[in-house]
Each structure stands twice: as C-alpha cells, then as structure tokens.
mmCIF file of C-alpha atoms and ligand atoms in Angstrom:
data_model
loop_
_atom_site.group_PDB
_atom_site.id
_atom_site.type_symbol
_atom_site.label_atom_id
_atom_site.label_comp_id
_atom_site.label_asym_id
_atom_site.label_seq_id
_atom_site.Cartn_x
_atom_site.Cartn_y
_atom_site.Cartn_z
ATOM 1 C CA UNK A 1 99.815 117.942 84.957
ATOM 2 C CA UNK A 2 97.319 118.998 82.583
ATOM 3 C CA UNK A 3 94.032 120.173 83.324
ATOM 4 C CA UNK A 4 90.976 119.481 80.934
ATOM 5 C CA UNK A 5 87.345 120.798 82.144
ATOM 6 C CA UNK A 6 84.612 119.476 80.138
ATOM 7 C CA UNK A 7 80.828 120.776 80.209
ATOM 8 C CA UNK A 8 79.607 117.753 82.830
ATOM 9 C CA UNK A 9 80.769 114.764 83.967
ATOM 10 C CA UNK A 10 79.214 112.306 81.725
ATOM 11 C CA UNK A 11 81.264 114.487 78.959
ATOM 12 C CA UNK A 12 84.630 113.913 81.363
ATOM 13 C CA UNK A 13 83.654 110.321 81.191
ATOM 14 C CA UNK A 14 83.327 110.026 77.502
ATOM 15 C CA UNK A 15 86.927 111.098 76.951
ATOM 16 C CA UNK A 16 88.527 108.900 79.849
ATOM 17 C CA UNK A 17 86.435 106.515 78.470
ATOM 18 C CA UNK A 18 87.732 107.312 74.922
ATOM 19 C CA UNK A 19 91.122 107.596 76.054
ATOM 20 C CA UNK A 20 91.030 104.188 77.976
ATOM 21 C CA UNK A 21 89.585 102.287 74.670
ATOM 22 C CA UNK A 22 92.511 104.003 72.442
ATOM 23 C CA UNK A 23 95.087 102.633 74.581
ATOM 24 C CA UNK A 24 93.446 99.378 74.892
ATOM 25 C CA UNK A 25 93.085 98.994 71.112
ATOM 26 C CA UNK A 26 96.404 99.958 70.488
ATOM 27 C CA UNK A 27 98.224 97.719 72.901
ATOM 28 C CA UNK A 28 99.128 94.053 72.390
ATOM 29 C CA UNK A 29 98.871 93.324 76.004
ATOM 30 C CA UNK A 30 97.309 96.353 77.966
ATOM 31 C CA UNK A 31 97.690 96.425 81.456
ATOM 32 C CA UNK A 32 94.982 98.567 82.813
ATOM 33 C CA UNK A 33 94.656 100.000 86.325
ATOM 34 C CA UNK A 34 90.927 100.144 87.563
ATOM 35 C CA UNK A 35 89.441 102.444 89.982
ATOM 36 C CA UNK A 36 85.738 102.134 91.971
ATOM 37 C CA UNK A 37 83.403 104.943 93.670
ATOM 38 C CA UNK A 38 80.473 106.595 92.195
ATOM 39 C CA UNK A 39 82.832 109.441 90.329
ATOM 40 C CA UNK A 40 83.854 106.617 87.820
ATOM 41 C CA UNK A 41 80.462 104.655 87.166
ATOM 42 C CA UNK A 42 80.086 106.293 83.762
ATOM 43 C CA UNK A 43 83.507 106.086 82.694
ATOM 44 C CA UNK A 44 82.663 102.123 82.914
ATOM 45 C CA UNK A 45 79.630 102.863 81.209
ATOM 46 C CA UNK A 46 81.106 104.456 78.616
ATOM 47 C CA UNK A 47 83.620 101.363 78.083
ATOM 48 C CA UNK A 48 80.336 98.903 78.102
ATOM 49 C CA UNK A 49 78.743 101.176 75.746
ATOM 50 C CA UNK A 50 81.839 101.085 73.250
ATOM 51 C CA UNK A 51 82.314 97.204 72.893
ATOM 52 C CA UNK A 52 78.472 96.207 72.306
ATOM 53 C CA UNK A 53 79.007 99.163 69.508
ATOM 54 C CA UNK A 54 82.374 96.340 68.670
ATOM 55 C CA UNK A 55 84.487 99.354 68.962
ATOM 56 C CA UNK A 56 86.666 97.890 71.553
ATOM 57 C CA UNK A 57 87.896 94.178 73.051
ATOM 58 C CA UNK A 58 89.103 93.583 76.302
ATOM 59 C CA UNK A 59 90.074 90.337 74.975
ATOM 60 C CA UNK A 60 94.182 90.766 75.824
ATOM 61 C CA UNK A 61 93.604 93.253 78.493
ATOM 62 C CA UNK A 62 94.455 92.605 82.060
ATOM 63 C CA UNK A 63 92.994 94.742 84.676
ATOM 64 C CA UNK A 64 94.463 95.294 88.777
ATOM 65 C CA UNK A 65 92.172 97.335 91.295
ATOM 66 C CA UNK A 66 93.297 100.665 93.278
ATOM 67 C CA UNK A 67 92.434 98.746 96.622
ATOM 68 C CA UNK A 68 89.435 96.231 98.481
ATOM 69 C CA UNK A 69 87.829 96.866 101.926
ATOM 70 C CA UNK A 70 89.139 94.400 104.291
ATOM 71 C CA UNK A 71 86.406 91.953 105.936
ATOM 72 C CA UNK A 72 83.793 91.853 103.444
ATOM 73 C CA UNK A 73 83.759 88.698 100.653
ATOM 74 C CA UNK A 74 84.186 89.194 97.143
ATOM 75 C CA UNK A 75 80.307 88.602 96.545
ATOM 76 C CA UNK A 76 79.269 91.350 98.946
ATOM 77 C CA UNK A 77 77.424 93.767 97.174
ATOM 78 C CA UNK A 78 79.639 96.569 98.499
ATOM 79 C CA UNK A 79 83.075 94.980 97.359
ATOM 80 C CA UNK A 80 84.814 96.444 95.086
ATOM 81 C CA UNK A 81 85.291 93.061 93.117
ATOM 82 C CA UNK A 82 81.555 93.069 93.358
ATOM 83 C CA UNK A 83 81.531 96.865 92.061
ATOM 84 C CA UNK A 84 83.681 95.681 88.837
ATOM 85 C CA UNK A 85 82.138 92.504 88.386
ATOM 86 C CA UNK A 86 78.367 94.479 88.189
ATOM 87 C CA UNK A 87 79.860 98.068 86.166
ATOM 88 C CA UNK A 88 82.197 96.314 84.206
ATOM 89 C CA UNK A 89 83.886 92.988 84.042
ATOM 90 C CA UNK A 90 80.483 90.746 83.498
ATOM 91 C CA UNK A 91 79.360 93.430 80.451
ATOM 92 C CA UNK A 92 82.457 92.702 78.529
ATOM 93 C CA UNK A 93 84.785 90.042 76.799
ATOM 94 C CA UNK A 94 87.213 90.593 79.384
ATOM 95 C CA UNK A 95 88.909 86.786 80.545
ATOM 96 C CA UNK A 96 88.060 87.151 84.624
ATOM 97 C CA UNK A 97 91.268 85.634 85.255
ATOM 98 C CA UNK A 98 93.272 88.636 84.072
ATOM 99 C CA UNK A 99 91.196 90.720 86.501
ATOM 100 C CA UNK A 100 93.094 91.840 89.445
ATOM 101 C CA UNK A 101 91.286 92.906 92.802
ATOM 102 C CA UNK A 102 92.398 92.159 96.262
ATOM 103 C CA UNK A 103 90.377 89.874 98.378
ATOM 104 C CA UNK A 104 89.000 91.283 101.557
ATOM 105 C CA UNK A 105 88.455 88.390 103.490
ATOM 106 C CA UNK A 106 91.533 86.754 102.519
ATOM 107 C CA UNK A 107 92.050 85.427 106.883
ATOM 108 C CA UNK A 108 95.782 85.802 105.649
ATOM 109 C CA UNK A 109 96.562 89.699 105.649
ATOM 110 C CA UNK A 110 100.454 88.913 104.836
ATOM 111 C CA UNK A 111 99.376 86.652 101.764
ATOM 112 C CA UNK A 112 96.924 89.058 100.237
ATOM 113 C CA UNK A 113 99.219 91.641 100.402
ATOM 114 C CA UNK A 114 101.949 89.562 99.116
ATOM 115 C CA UNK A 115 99.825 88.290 96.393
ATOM 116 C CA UNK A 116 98.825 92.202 95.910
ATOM 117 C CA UNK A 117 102.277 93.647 95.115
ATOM 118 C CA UNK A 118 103.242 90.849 93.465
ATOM 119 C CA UNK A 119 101.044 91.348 90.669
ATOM 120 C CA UNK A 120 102.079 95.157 90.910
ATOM 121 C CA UNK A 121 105.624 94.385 90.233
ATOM 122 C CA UNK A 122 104.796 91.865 87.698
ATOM 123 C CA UNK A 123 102.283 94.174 85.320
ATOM 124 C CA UNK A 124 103.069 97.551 83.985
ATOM 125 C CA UNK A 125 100.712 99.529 84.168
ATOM 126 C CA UNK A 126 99.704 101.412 81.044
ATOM 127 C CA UNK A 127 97.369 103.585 82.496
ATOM 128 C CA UNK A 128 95.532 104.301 85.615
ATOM 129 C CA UNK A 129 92.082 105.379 86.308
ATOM 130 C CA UNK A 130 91.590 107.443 89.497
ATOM 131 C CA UNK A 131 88.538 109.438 91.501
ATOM 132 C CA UNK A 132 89.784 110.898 94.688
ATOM 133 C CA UNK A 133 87.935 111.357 98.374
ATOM 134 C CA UNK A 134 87.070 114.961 99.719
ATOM 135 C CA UNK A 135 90.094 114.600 101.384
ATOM 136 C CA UNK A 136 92.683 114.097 99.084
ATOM 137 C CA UNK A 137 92.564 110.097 99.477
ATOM 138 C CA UNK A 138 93.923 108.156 95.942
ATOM 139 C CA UNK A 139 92.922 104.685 96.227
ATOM 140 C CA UNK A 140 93.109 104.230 100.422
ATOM 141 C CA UNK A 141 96.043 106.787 100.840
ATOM 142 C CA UNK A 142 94.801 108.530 103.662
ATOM 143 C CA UNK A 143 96.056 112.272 104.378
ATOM 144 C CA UNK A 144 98.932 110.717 107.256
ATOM 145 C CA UNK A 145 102.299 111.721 108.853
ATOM 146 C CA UNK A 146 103.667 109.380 105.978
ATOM 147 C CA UNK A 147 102.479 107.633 102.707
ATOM 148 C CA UNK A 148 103.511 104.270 101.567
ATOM 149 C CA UNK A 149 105.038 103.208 98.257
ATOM 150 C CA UNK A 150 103.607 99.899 98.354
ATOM 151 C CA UNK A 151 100.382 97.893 98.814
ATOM 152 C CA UNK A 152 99.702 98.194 102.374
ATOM 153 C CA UNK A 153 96.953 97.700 104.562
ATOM 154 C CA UNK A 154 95.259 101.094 106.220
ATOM 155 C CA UNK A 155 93.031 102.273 108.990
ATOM 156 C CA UNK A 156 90.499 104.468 106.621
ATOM 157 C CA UNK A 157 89.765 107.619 107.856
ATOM 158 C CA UNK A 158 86.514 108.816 109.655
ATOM 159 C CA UNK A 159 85.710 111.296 107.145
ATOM 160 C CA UNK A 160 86.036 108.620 104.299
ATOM 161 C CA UNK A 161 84.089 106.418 106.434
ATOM 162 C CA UNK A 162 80.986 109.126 106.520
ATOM 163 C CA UNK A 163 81.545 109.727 102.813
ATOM 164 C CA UNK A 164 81.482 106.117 101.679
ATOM 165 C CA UNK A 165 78.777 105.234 103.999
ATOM 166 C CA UNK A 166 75.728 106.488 101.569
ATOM 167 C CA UNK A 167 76.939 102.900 99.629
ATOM 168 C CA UNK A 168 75.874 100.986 103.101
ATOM 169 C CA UNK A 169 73.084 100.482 104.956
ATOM 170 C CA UNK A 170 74.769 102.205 107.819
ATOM 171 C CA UNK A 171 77.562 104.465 108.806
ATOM 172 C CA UNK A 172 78.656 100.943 110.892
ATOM 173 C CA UNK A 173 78.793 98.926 108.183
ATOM 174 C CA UNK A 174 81.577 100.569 106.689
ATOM 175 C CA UNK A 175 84.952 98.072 106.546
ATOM 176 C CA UNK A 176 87.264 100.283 108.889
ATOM 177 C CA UNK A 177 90.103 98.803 106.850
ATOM 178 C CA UNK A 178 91.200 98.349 103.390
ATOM 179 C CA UNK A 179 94.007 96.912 101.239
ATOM 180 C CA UNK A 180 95.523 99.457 98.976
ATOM 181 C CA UNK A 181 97.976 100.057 96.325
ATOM 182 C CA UNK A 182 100.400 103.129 97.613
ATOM 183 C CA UNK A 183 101.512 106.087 95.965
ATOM 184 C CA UNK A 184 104.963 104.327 94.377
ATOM 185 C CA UNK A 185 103.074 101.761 92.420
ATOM 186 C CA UNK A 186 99.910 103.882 91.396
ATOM 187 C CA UNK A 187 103.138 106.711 90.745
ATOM 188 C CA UNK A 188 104.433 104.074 88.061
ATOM 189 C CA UNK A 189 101.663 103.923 85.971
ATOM 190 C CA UNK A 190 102.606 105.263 82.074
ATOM 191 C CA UNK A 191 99.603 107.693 82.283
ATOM 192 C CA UNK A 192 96.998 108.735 84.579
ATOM 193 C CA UNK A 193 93.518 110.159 84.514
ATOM 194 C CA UNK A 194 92.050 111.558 88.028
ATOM 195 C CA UNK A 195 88.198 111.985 87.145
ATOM 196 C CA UNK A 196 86.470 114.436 90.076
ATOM 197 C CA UNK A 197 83.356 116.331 89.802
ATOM 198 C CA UNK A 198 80.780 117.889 92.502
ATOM 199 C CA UNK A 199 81.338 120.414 95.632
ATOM 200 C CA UNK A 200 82.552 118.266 97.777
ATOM 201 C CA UNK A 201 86.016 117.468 95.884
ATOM 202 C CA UNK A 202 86.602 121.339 95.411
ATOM 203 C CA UNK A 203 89.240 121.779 98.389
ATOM 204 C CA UNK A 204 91.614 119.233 97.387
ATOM 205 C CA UNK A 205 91.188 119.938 93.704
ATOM 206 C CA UNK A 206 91.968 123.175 94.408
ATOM 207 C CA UNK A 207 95.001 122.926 95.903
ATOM 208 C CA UNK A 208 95.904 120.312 93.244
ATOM 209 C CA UNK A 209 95.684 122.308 90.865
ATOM 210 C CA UNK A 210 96.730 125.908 92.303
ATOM 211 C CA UNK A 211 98.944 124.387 94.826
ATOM 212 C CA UNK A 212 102.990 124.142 94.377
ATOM 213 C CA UNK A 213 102.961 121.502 97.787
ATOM 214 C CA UNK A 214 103.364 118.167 97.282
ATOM 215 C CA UNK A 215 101.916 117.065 100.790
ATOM 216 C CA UNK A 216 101.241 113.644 102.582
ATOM 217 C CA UNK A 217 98.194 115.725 103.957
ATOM 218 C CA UNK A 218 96.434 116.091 100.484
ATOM 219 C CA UNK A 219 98.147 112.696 99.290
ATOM 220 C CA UNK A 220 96.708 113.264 95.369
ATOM 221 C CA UNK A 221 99.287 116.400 95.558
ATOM 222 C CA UNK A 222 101.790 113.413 95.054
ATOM 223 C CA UNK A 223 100.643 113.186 91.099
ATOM 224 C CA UNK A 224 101.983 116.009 90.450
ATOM 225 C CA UNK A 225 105.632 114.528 90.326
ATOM 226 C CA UNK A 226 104.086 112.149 87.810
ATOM 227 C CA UNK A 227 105.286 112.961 83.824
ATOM 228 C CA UNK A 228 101.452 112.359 82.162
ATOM 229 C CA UNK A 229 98.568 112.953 84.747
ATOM 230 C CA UNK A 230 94.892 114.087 83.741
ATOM 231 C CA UNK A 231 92.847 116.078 85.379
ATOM 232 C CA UNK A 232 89.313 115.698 84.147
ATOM 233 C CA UNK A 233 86.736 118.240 85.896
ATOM 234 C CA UNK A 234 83.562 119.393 84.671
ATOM 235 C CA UNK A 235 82.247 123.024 84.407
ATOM 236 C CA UNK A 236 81.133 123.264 87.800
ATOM 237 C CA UNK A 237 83.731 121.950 89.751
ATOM 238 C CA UNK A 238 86.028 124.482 87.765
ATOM 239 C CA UNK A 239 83.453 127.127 88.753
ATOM 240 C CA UNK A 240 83.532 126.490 92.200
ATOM 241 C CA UNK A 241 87.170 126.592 92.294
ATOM 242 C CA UNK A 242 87.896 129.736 90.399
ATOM 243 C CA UNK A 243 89.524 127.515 87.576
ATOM 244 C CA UNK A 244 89.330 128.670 83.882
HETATM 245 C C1 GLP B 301 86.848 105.288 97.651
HETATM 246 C C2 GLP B 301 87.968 104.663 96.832
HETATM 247 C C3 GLP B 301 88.719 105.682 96.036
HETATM 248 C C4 GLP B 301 87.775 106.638 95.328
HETATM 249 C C5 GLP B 301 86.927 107.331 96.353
HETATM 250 C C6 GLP B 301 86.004 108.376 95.756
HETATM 251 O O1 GLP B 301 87.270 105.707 98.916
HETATM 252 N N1 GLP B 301 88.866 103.931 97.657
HETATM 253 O O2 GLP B 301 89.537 105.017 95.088
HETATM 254 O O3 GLP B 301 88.507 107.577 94.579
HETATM 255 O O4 GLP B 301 86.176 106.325 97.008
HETATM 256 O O5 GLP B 301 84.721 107.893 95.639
HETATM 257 P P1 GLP B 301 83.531 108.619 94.908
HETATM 258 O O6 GLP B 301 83.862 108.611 93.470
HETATM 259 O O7 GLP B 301 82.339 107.749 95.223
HETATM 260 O O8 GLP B 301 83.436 109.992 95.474
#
C-alpha cells in the first residue's frame, strides 16, 4: 500500500483526478470503477475540469458504481445515479449506456443484484475510486462478523446512517438499505485509490495505515492484501494521525 499525503484535499483530488485521466487516455476500452460521498466531489470536478480543457474523453470509457441505496428512484436527488448523473456523467462525453449504477427501486432485489454482479464479472476493472465511512465502510461493507465477496444487499449501519444523514432532510430519510459491490470484486480492481480527508476518518485511517490486522471490523483493512492501492490524505489528516 502506498501512502501519498498532499497539502489539502483539493491537491489529493488533482492527482486521483490526474491519475484517473492517464489511465483513461491510455486505455482502448477503460473500465472505470466510480465512487459517491462528499470526499470525492472534487476528484469529479477535477475530471469535468480536464475534458472542457479537451485533455481527456470518456468517449470508450465504461463506468460501474461502488453501490445504490435501496428504495429511492434513480431521479431522487439523493441517489447515487442522481449523484453521478449531476458531478459527473451529464458534464462529459461519456455514452450513459456504459454507465453502471444499481437501481434502488428495482421491486426485484434478486434481479438487481443479478444484473449487479453480472456486469462485475463481465468488466475488468482498471481502476477503482474509493472514500471510506468513519467506520471503516468501502462502498456498503459494513464493519460485520463477516464480509461478502460479492454484490450483496446490506442493512447499513446506524453510525453510517447519522453520518450520511447531513445529505437528507432528516436522519429518517436515510435508505436503511443499500446494494453494494463486496470486498472480492472491489479486491479485483487493477489499481485503487482510497481518497479520505477530515477528523472524522482519522481512526480507521490510522489503523490502515499503522495497523498489521486485516479485520472484518475495519473492512478497508481488507486493501491491504491488494498489489496497487493508494492512499491519498491531505496534511491534516496525516497530522492528526501522527503520519509523516
Ligand atoms: C457512503 C458511500 C461510500 C463512501 C462513504 C463516505 O456511505 N457508500 O462509498 O465512501 O459514503 O462518504 P463521504 O465521502 O461523504 O464521507
């Protein structure tokens, strides 16, 4: 795992960003995994900001999704197809039909997952973009007894519930469920870039990064059995954690 602290995050998001459009350019067919949450709004950014400069074309480039809350539609405006549609997909020449994101209100759990993994097993992944929740969460991999390998569907925690719920109107308007890649497939991507900043990510990036575990308690601990991961942290978070 390598470690790379930049001087804030809108530097760390440059060079994801950066990194992302190199691999893009340089592939015939990229196959790009996408991540949402407020951590990786720039990084998007950053990507916008690179092909109005005609730097980089999403033309060939298909895109799947970490994970969807279950029981919202695609056009609510705290989807996460809504989220990529608004930060990313509708600023770009990206062909919406090689964008992959689950649909929450699919009435047919068994098909949506189905439909899910199927595009997992059919698209390797050249790279995957990750943020991670204050408790270790990648994607919806909630600290458990067990992870999964595959796209599942998972009861997301309380504590993920109270930090998501700044997005909603309410705490009770947080989907209590969500569809969600699992470690194996997000585990099979060629590379991966984890982007954190801010105090409340310090206590699983610290034992990410100090730790030898690999436990289903801090589930991003899993990465580090994973040939080319990332880290990209910003001054302060490396402060706070005693990193230099
Ligand atoms: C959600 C997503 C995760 C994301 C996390 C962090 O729970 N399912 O993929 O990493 O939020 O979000 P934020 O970047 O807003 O802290």
């Amino acid at each position: 795992m390598k470690i790379i602290v930049s001087k804030n995050h809108d530097e760390s998001s440059l060079k994801v960003a950066l990194i992302m459009s190199e691999i893009i350019n340089s592939s015939k067919n990229p196959v790009i995994g996408l991540a949402t949450g407020g951590t990786v709004v720039n990084v998007y950014q950053e990507l916008v900001n690179l092909y109005n400069e005609r730097k980089l074309s999403f033309k060939n480039t298909k895109t799947i999704n970490l994970d969807e809350y279950i029981g919202i539609a695609p056009t609510h405006e705290q989807s996460y197809r809504y989220f990529m549609n608004s930060n990313l997909f509708d600023k770009i020449d990206i062909d919406i039909n090689n964008t992959f994101v689950p649909i929450g209100n699919n009435s047919d759990t068994d098909k949506a997952l189905a439909d899910f993994q199927y595009q997992l097993d059919n698209n390797d992944r050249d790279f995957q973009l990750l943020g991670i929740g204050p408790n270790g969460h990648i994607a919806f991999n909630e600290p458990d007894k067990y992870l999964h390998a595959n796209a599942h569907m998972i009861s997301i925690a309380a504590t993920t519930i109270e930090a998501n719920a700044r997005f909603f109107a309410s705490k009770d308007e947080v989907p209590k469920k969500a569809f969600t890649q699992g470690m194996g497939d997000i585990l099979k991507a060629k590379s991966i870039a984890l982007l954190a900043t801010g105090e409340n990510k310090a206590n699983v990036i610290k034992s990410l990064i100090f730790g030898d575990d690999v436990s289903t308690d801090n589930p991003s601990t899993f990465l580090k059995m994973h040939a080319d991961t990332t880290i990209f942290i910003d001054e302060n978070l490396a402060n706070i954690i005693g990193y230099k």
